[in-house]
Amino acid sequence: MSSSSRTTAILLACFALAPDCRISHALSTAATSGITIALPGNKVEKLPNIYVNTFRRWVVEHEDGEMTGGKCEPVAGAGMSLVDEGWVSPTSTADLWWPRDIEKIQARPAVNVLFRSGVLSYTSVGLDVRVPQQLKTGEQKTWRNWGMNSQPIARLWNTFDILLEKMFHVEGFMIDNSGKIEELFPNSRIQTVMERVASFVAEVDSLSPIAEGFHVVSFPIQSTWSDLPAPKLCDSSNGKDEAAEIQKEPPQYKIVLLGTSEPFGKKLLMEPDSVLEMSSTS
């Protein structure tokens, strides 16, 4: 088996700052993106964005060292029609938007699992993203839905057996517009996460909300959060149409989550036929 076939490389997110051009950009993205599932026998299944946006989203939190009894919380608005209540679907397969009125966004790598009618079906690496807020009581509040394109998921999914490879691990990188690659998350093994997934699956019964329909459940690989680099704001002092100018700009940077059994995932991104190119065009 080639290194590329053993690798899950996902272009997860591109940051865009234009508040006035989000709707038109979202419409064009929704029409062309979705997820691709790699199946045995070199077969693939494609699901369009309009379908993916109906998936409910959940995050399972564990204390350090805890294998069972994790706290499963829904991602507000994901897979539900809650526009009248102030929520929109946060799911995106291409972009992660950073509104100009938000000072800090944090992220950590995760293993995402797709359940179909309570059955574990497919998996991918992904991001758990939040806007942290310190309350007056000292409590830390986490916001995962701050609008459209605030919770990206991978475009490339695989069968669950890929995670069972002995050396499988997850690495995270940031790539700027010049092509410079920097480490965003350290190399992380996923044995602990796999045990948590197994425990979670064993606890799903007919009364669970996950027992019906499609659900994406995220299991964070790390307990700590990393601050994402803040994007640069456009200078509107030149009198030009700011929204139109931002629309022309490329994304500030790309975040790549790479799940692989190869010892040095970064080298895969630097190859002529990069796995990054494979995932971004799939």
PDB file of N, CA, C and O in Angstrom, residues 134-195:
ATOM      1  N   GLN A 134     -14.344  34.426  29.297  1.00  0.00           N
ATOM      2  CA  GLN A 134     -14.186  34.385  30.745  1.00  0.00           C
ATOM      3  C   GLN A 134     -15.352  35.123  31.397  1.00  0.00           C
ATOM      4  O   GLN A 134     -15.531  36.324  31.206  1.00  0.00           O
ATOM      5  N   LEU A 135     -16.172  34.396  32.162  1.00  0.00           N
ATOM      6  CA  LEU A 135     -17.314  34.997  32.841  1.00  0.00           C
ATOM      7  C   LEU A 135     -16.866  35.702  34.115  1.00  0.00           C
ATOM      8  O   LEU A 135     -15.774  35.463  34.639  1.00  0.00           O
ATOM      9  N   LYS A 136     -17.710  36.603  34.617  1.00  0.00           N
ATOM     10  CA  LYS A 136     -17.380  37.341  35.842  1.00  0.00           C
ATOM     11  C   LYS A 136     -17.212  36.414  37.036  1.00  0.00           C
ATOM     12  O   LYS A 136     -16.521  36.731  37.998  1.00  0.00           O
ATOM     13  N   THR A 137     -17.850  35.259  36.987  1.00  0.00           N
ATOM     14  CA  THR A 137     -17.733  34.283  38.064  1.00  0.00           C
ATOM     15  C   THR A 137     -16.396  33.554  38.041  1.00  0.00           C
ATOM     16  O   THR A 137     -16.065  32.801  38.948  1.00  0.00           O
ATOM     17  N   GLY A 138     -15.617  33.780  36.975  1.00  0.00           N
ATOM     18  CA  GLY A 138     -14.356  33.082  36.814  1.00  0.00           C
ATOM     19  C   GLY A 138     -14.477  31.835  35.970  1.00  0.00           C
ATOM     20  O   GLY A 138     -13.469  31.223  35.603  1.00  0.00           O
ATOM     21  N   GLU A 139     -15.704  31.445  35.652  1.00  0.00           N
ATOM     22  CA  GLU A 139     -15.940  30.259  34.844  1.00  0.00           C
ATOM     23  C   GLU A 139     -15.555  30.517  33.387  1.00  0.00           C
ATOM     24  O   GLU A 139     -15.750  31.614  32.868  1.00  0.00           O
ATOM     25  N   GLN A 140     -14.994  29.496  32.746  1.00  0.00           N
ATOM     26  CA  GLN A 140     -14.629  29.596  31.330  1.00  0.00           C
ATOM     27  C   GLN A 140     -15.784  29.075  30.485  1.00  0.00           C
ATOM     28  O   GLN A 140     -16.186  27.920  30.609  1.00  0.00           O
ATOM     29  N   LYS A 141     -16.331  29.918  29.616  1.00  0.00           N
ATOM     30  CA  LYS A 141     -17.433  29.550  28.745  1.00  0.00           C
ATOM     31  C   LYS A 141     -16.903  29.300  27.343  1.00  0.00           C
ATOM     32  O   LYS A 141     -16.018  30.017  26.867  1.00  0.00           O
ATOM     33  N   THR A 142     -17.440  28.283  26.690  1.00  0.00           N
ATOM     34  CA  THR A 142     -16.999  27.932  25.341  1.00  0.00           C
ATOM     35  C   THR A 142     -18.130  28.144  24.347  1.00  0.00           C
ATOM     36  O   THR A 142     -19.236  27.634  24.536  1.00  0.00           O
ATOM     37  N   TRP A 143     -17.853  28.928  23.290  1.00  0.00           N
ATOM     38  CA  TRP A 143     -18.814  29.134  22.201  1.00  0.00           C
ATOM     39  C   TRP A 143     -18.296  28.415  20.967  1.00  0.00           C
ATOM     40  O   TRP A 143     -17.219  28.702  20.481  1.00  0.00           O
ATOM     41  N   ARG A 144     -19.084  27.474  20.440  1.00  0.00           N
ATOM     42  CA  ARG A 144     -18.673  26.757  19.237  1.00  0.00           C
ATOM     43  C   ARG A 144     -19.445  27.205  17.999  1.00  0.00           C
ATOM     44  O   ARG A 144     -19.066  26.850  16.894  1.00  0.00           O
ATOM     45  N   ASN A 145     -20.520  27.922  18.175  1.00  0.00           N
ATOM     46  CA  ASN A 145     -21.282  28.423  17.028  1.00  0.00           C
ATOM     47  C   ASN A 145     -21.352  29.937  17.129  1.00  0.00           C
ATOM     48  O   ASN A 145     -22.127  30.485  17.901  1.00  0.00           O
ATOM     49  N   TRP A 146     -20.513  30.630  16.348  1.00  0.00           N
ATOM     50  CA  TRP A 146     -20.568  32.093  16.290  1.00  0.00           C
ATOM     51  C   TRP A 146     -20.990  32.552  14.898  1.00  0.00           C
ATOM     52  O   TRP A 146     -20.750  33.679  14.500  1.00  0.00           O
ATOM     53  N   GLY A 147     -21.656  31.646  14.150  1.00  0.00           N
ATOM     54  CA  GLY A 147     -22.166  32.008  12.837  1.00  0.00           C
ATOM     55  C   GLY A 147     -21.782  30.978  11.795  1.00  0.00           C
ATOM     56  O   GLY A 147     -21.293  29.880  12.101  1.00  0.00           O
ATOM     57  N   MET A 148     -22.012  31.325  10.547  1.00  0.00           N
ATOM     58  CA  MET A 148     -21.693  30.420   9.446  1.00  0.00           C
ATOM     59  C   MET A 148     -20.199  30.121   9.406  1.00  0.00           C
ATOM     60  O   MET A 148     -19.365  30.960   9.722  1.00  0.00           O
ATOM     61  N   ASN A 149     -19.871  28.885   8.999  1.00  0.00           N
ATOM     62  CA  ASN A 149     -18.483  28.463   8.818  1.00  0.00           C
ATOM     63  C   ASN A 149     -17.645  28.625  10.087  1.00  0.00           C
ATOM     64  O   ASN A 149     -16.502  29.066  10.041  1.00  0.00           O
ATOM     65  N   SER A 150     -18.225  28.264  11.230  1.00  0.00           N
ATOM     66  CA  SER A 150     -17.466  28.334  12.474  1.00  0.00           C
ATOM     67  C   SER A 150     -17.048  26.959  12.993  1.00  0.00           C
ATOM     68  O   SER A 150     -16.282  26.883  13.957  1.00  0.00           O
ATOM     69  N   GLN A 151     -17.538  25.882  12.364  1.00  0.00           N
ATOM     70  CA  GLN A 151     -17.141  24.532  12.763  1.00  0.00           C
ATOM     71  C   GLN A 151     -16.824  23.696  11.522  1.00  0.00           C
ATOM     72  O   GLN A 151     -17.686  23.031  10.970  1.00  0.00           O
ATOM     73  N   PRO A 152     -15.578  23.732  11.051  1.00  0.00           N
ATOM     74  CA  PRO A 152     -15.221  22.974   9.843  1.00  0.00           C
ATOM     75  C   PRO A 152     -15.107  21.485  10.129  1.00  0.00           C
ATOM     76  O   PRO A 152     -14.746  21.066  11.228  1.00  0.00           O
ATOM     77  N   ILE A 153     -15.450  20.679   9.135  1.00  0.00           N
ATOM     78  CA  ILE A 153     -15.167  19.245   9.166  1.00  0.00           C
ATOM     79  C   ILE A 153     -14.429  18.877   7.893  1.00  0.00           C
ATOM     80  O   ILE A 153     -14.458  19.610   6.906  1.00  0.00           O
ATOM     81  N   ALA A 154     -13.772  17.730   7.930  1.00  0.00           N
ATOM     82  CA  ALA A 154     -12.926  17.318   6.813  1.00  0.00           C
ATOM     83  C   ALA A 154     -13.749  17.025   5.568  1.00  0.00           C
ATOM     84  O   ALA A 154     -14.892  16.595   5.648  1.00  0.00           O
ATOM     85  N   ARG A 155     -13.117  17.207   4.431  1.00  0.00           N
ATOM     86  CA  ARG A 155     -13.735  16.840   3.160  1.00  0.00           C
ATOM     87  C   ARG A 155     -13.470  15.384   2.797  1.00  0.00           C
ATOM     88  O   ARG A 155     -14.169  14.816   1.968  1.00  0.00           O
ATOM     89  N   LEU A 156     -12.434  14.784   3.410  1.00  0.00           N
ATOM     90  CA  LEU A 156     -12.070  13.408   3.091  1.00  0.00           C
ATOM     91  C   LEU A 156     -12.250  12.530   4.319  1.00  0.00           C
ATOM     92  O   LEU A 156     -11.639  12.769   5.358  1.00  0.00           O
ATOM     93  N   TRP A 157     -13.126  11.523   4.207  1.00  0.00           N
ATOM     94  CA  TRP A 157     -13.399  10.592   5.293  1.00  0.00           C
ATOM     95  C   TRP A 157     -12.994   9.195   4.863  1.00  0.00           C
ATOM     96  O   TRP A 157     -12.835   8.918   3.674  1.00  0.00           O
ATOM     97  N   ASN A 158     -12.860   8.308   5.857  1.00  0.00           N
ATOM     98  CA  ASN A 158     -12.405   6.960   5.564  1.00  0.00           C
ATOM     99  C   ASN A 158     -13.126   5.970   6.459  1.00  0.00           C
ATOM    100  O   ASN A 158     -13.852   6.369   7.386  1.00  0.00           O
ATOM    101  N   THR A 159     -12.943   4.680   6.179  1.00  0.00           N
ATOM    102  CA  THR A 159     -13.488   3.661   7.060  1.00  0.00           C
ATOM    103  C   THR A 159     -12.681   3.634   8.351  1.00  0.00           C
ATOM    104  O   THR A 159     -11.524   4.076   8.404  1.00  0.00           O
ATOM    105  N   PHE A 160     -13.285   3.094   9.392  1.00  0.00           N
ATOM    106  CA  PHE A 160     -12.710   3.215  10.721  1.00  0.00           C
ATOM    107  C   PHE A 160     -11.401   2.442  10.873  1.00  0.00           C
ATOM    108  O   PHE A 160     -10.579   2.779  11.738  1.00  0.00           O
ATOM    109  N   ASP A 161     -11.168   1.435  10.035  1.00  0.00           N
ATOM    110  CA  ASP A 161      -9.984   0.594  10.217  1.00  0.00           C
ATOM    111  C   ASP A 161      -8.677   1.350  10.012  1.00  0.00           C
ATOM    112  O   ASP A 161      -7.622   0.903  10.479  1.00  0.00           O
ATOM    113  N   ILE A 162      -8.730   2.511   9.339  1.00  0.00           N
ATOM    114  CA  ILE A 162      -7.495   3.275   9.127  1.00  0.00           C
ATOM    115  C   ILE A 162      -6.900   3.741  10.452  1.00  0.00           C
ATOM    116  O   ILE A 162      -5.691   3.859  10.606  1.00  0.00           O
ATOM    117  N   LEU A 163      -7.760   3.965  11.457  1.00  0.00           N
ATOM    118  CA  LEU A 163      -7.282   4.423  12.762  1.00  0.00           C
ATOM    119  C   LEU A 163      -6.647   3.304  13.573  1.00  0.00           C
ATOM    120  O   LEU A 163      -6.007   3.562  14.595  1.00  0.00           O
ATOM    121  N   LEU A 164      -6.835   2.070  13.146  1.00  0.00           N
ATOM    122  CA  LEU A 164      -6.335   0.925  13.898  1.00  0.00           C
ATOM    123  C   LEU A 164      -4.904   0.563  13.540  1.00  0.00           C
ATOM    124  O   LEU A 164      -4.316  -0.329  14.166  1.00  0.00           O
ATOM    125  N   GLU A 165      -4.343   1.245  12.542  1.00  0.00           N
ATOM    126  CA  GLU A 165      -2.954   0.976  12.187  1.00  0.00           C
ATOM    127  C   GLU A 165      -2.040   1.352  13.353  1.00  0.00           C
ATOM    128  O   GLU A 165      -2.252   2.358  14.027  1.00  0.00           O
ATOM    129  N   LYS A 166      -1.036   0.528  13.579  1.00  0.00           N
ATOM    130  CA  LYS A 166      -0.229   0.612  14.792  1.00  0.00           C
ATOM    131  C   LYS A 166       0.409   1.975  14.999  1.00  0.00           C
ATOM    132  O   LYS A 166       0.452   2.498  16.114  1.00  0.00           O
ATOM    133  N   MET A 167       0.919   2.583  13.934  1.00  0.00           N
ATOM    134  CA  MET A 167       1.671   3.836  14.057  1.00  0.00           C
ATOM    135  C   MET A 167       0.825   5.063  13.736  1.00  0.00           C
ATOM    136  O   MET A 167       1.357   6.167  13.588  1.00  0.00           O
ATOM    137  N   PHE A 168      -0.488   4.909  13.643  1.00  0.00           N
ATOM    138  CA  PHE A 168      -1.327   6.032  13.229  1.00  0.00           C
ATOM    139  C   PHE A 168      -1.248   7.174  14.244  1.00  0.00           C
ATOM    140  O   PHE A 168      -1.338   6.967  15.457  1.00  0.00           O
ATOM    141  N   HIS A 169      -1.091   8.382  13.737  1.00  0.00           N
ATOM    142  CA  HIS A 169      -1.021   9.569  14.583  1.00  0.00           C
ATOM    143  C   HIS A 169      -1.566  10.757  13.799  1.00  0.00           C
ATOM    144  O   HIS A 169      -1.830  10.663  12.600  1.00  0.00           O
ATOM    145  N   VAL A 170      -1.748  11.870  14.480  1.00  0.00           N
ATOM    146  CA  VAL A 170      -2.308  13.077  13.865  1.00  0.00           C
ATOM    147  C   VAL A 170      -1.342  14.237  14.063  1.00  0.00           C
ATOM    148  O   VAL A 170      -0.806  14.444  15.159  1.00  0.00           O
ATOM    149  N   GLU A 171      -1.119  14.988  12.989  1.00  0.00           N
ATOM    150  CA  GLU A 171      -0.286  16.183  13.033  1.00  0.00           C
ATOM    151  C   GLU A 171      -1.079  17.357  12.473  1.00  0.00           C
ATOM    152  O   GLU A 171      -1.950  17.177  11.618  1.00  0.00           O
ATOM    153  N   GLY A 172      -0.782  18.557  12.974  1.00  0.00           N
ATOM    154  CA  GLY A 172      -1.474  19.750  12.496  1.00  0.00           C
ATOM    155  C   GLY A 172      -0.491  20.799  12.020  1.00  0.00           C
ATOM    156  O   GLY A 172       0.534  21.048  12.667  1.00  0.00           O
ATOM    157  N   PHE A 173      -0.797  21.416  10.866  1.00  0.00           N
ATOM    158  CA  PHE A 173       0.101  22.409  10.270  1.00  0.00           C
ATOM    159  C   PHE A 173      -0.672  23.644   9.834  1.00  0.00           C
ATOM    160  O   PHE A 173      -1.888  23.595   9.597  1.00  0.00           O
ATOM    161  N   MET A 174       0.052  24.737   9.727  1.00  0.00           N
ATOM    162  CA  MET A 174      -0.476  25.981   9.176  1.00  0.00           C
ATOM    163  C   MET A 174       0.370  26.337   7.959  1.00  0.00           C
ATOM    164  O   MET A 174       1.599  26.309   8.017  1.00  0.00           O
ATOM    165  N   ILE A 175      -0.279  26.649   6.845  1.00  0.00           N
ATOM    166  CA  ILE A 175       0.423  26.986   5.606  1.00  0.00           C
ATOM    167  C   ILE A 175      -0.002  28.384   5.178  1.00  0.00           C
ATOM    168  O   ILE A 175      -1.191  28.640   4.960  1.00  0.00           O
ATOM    169  N   ASP A 176       0.968  29.301   5.067  1.00  0.00           N
ATOM    170  CA  ASP A 176       0.628  30.656   4.643  1.00  0.00           C
ATOM    171  C   ASP A 176       0.607  30.737   3.128  1.00  0.00           C
ATOM    172  O   ASP A 176       0.853  29.750   2.415  1.00  0.00           O
ATOM    173  N   ASN A 177       0.306  31.915   2.604  1.00  0.00           N
ATOM    174  CA  ASN A 177       0.135  32.074   1.159  1.00  0.00           C
ATOM    175  C   ASN A 177       1.438  31.929   0.370  1.00  0.00           C
ATOM    176  O   ASN A 177       1.408  31.765  -0.843  1.00  0.00           O
ATOM    177  N   SER A 178       2.568  31.997   1.065  1.00  0.00           N
ATOM    178  CA  SER A 178       3.853  31.793   0.390  1.00  0.00           C
ATOM    179  C   SER A 178       4.225  30.312   0.324  1.00  0.00           C
ATOM    180  O   SER A 178       5.228  29.961  -0.300  1.00  0.00           O
ATOM    181  N   GLY A 179       3.426  29.464   0.975  1.00  0.00           N
ATOM    182  CA  GLY A 179       3.713  28.040   1.002  1.00  0.00           C
ATOM    183  C   GLY A 179       4.516  27.598   2.209  1.00  0.00           C
ATOM    184  O   GLY A 179       4.826  26.408   2.350  1.00  0.00           O
ATOM    185  N   LYS A 180       4.843  28.518   3.105  1.00  0.00           N
ATOM    186  CA  LYS A 180       5.605  28.181   4.308  1.00  0.00           C
ATOM    187  C   LYS A 180       4.745  27.329   5.232  1.00  0.00           C
ATOM    188  O   LYS A 180       3.603  27.662   5.514  1.00  0.00           O
ATOM    189  N   ILE A 181       5.315  26.223   5.717  1.00  0.00           N
ATOM    190  CA  ILE A 181       4.595  25.284   6.572  1.00  0.00           C
ATOM    191  C   ILE A 181       5.121  25.393   7.996  1.00  0.00           C
ATOM    192  O   ILE A 181       6.326  25.307   8.234  1.00  0.00           O
ATOM    193  N   GLU A 182       4.226  25.594   8.955  1.00  0.00           N
ATOM    194  CA  GLU A 182       4.588  25.641  10.364  1.00  0.00           C
ATOM    195  C   GLU A 182       3.731  24.657  11.147  1.00  0.00           C
ATOM    196  O   GLU A 182       2.568  24.423  10.821  1.00  0.00           O
ATOM    197  N   GLU A 183       4.314  24.090  12.194  1.00  0.00           N
ATOM    198  CA  GLU A 183       3.559  23.171  13.040  1.00  0.00           C
ATOM    199  C   GLU A 183       2.548  23.947  13.873  1.00  0.00           C
ATOM    200  O   GLU A 183       2.867  24.953  14.488  1.00  0.00           O
ATOM    201  N   LEU A 184       1.309  23.473  13.883  1.00  0.00           N
ATOM    202  CA  LEU A 184       0.256  24.086  14.686  1.00  0.00           C
ATOM    203  C   LEU A 184      -0.059  23.240  15.911  1.00  0.00           C
ATOM    204  O   LEU A 184      -0.269  23.756  17.006  1.00  0.00           O
ATOM    205  N   PHE A 185      -0.098  21.905  15.719  1.00  0.00           N
ATOM    206  CA  PHE A 185      -0.314  20.975  16.820  1.00  0.00           C
ATOM    207  C   PHE A 185       0.805  19.942  16.807  1.00  0.00           C
ATOM    208  O   PHE A 185       1.251  19.526  15.737  1.00  0.00           O
ATOM    209  N   PRO A 186       1.255  19.494  17.965  1.00  0.00           N
ATOM    210  CA  PRO A 186       2.309  18.479  17.998  1.00  0.00           C
ATOM    211  C   PRO A 186       1.798  17.125  17.540  1.00  0.00           C
ATOM    212  O   PRO A 186       0.588  16.864  17.520  1.00  0.00           O
ATOM    213  N   ASN A 187       2.726  16.270  17.165  1.00  0.00           N
ATOM    214  CA  ASN A 187       2.420  14.896  16.777  1.00  0.00           C
ATOM    215  C   ASN A 187       1.683  14.201  17.922  1.00  0.00           C
ATOM    216  O   ASN A 187       2.176  14.151  19.051  1.00  0.00           O
ATOM    217  N   SER A 188       0.488  13.668  17.658  1.00  0.00           N
ATOM    218  CA  SER A 188      -0.333  13.090  18.720  1.00  0.00           C
ATOM    219  C   SER A 188      -0.783  11.681  18.357  1.00  0.00           C
ATOM    220  O   SER A 188      -1.381  11.468  17.297  1.00  0.00           O
ATOM    221  N   ARG A 189      -0.498  10.724  19.218  1.00  0.00           N
ATOM    222  CA  ARG A 189      -1.022   9.375  19.053  1.00  0.00           C
ATOM    223  C   ARG A 189      -2.474   9.348  19.527  1.00  0.00           C
ATOM    224  O   ARG A 189      -2.896  10.182  20.332  1.00  0.00           O
ATOM    225  N   ILE A 190      -3.241   8.372  19.064  1.00  0.00           N
ATOM    226  CA  ILE A 190      -4.681   8.423  19.319  1.00  0.00           C
ATOM    227  C   ILE A 190      -5.211   7.201  20.075  1.00  0.00           C
ATOM    228  O   ILE A 190      -6.417   6.970  20.110  1.00  0.00           O
ATOM    229  N   GLN A 191      -4.325   6.422  20.724  1.00  0.00           N
ATOM    230  CA  GLN A 191      -4.787   5.233  21.421  1.00  0.00           C
ATOM    231  C   GLN A 191      -5.825   5.574  22.494  1.00  0.00           C
ATOM    232  O   GLN A 191      -6.846   4.879  22.633  1.00  0.00           O
ATOM    233  N   THR A 192      -5.568   6.634  23.251  1.00  0.00           N
ATOM    234  CA  THR A 192      -6.511   7.027  24.303  1.00  0.00           C
ATOM    235  C   THR A 192      -7.859   7.411  23.707  1.00  0.00           C
ATOM    236  O   THR A 192      -8.919   7.032  24.223  1.00  0.00           O
ATOM    237  N   VAL A 193      -7.837   8.155  22.608  1.00  0.00           N
ATOM    238  CA  VAL A 193      -9.083   8.552  21.957  1.00  0.00           C
ATOM    239  C   VAL A 193      -9.841   7.330  21.456  1.00  0.00           C
ATOM    240  O   VAL A 193     -11.073   7.253  21.569  1.00  0.00           O
ATOM    241  N   MET A 194      -9.124   6.356  20.918  1.00  0.00           N
ATOM    242  CA  MET A 194      -9.783   5.155  20.414  1.00  0.00           C
ATOM    243  C   MET A 194     -10.510   4.417  21.527  1.00  0.00           C
ATOM    244  O   MET A 194     -11.613   3.895  21.339  1.00  0.00           O
ATOM    245  N   GLU A 195      -9.916   4.377  22.723  1.00  0.00           N
ATOM    246  CA  GLU A 195     -10.580   3.747  23.859  1.00  0.00           C
ATOM    247  C   GLU A 195     -11.839   4.511  24.234  1.00  0.00           C
ATOM    248  O   GLU A 195     -12.867   3.910  24.580  1.00  0.00           O
TER     249      GLU A 195
END
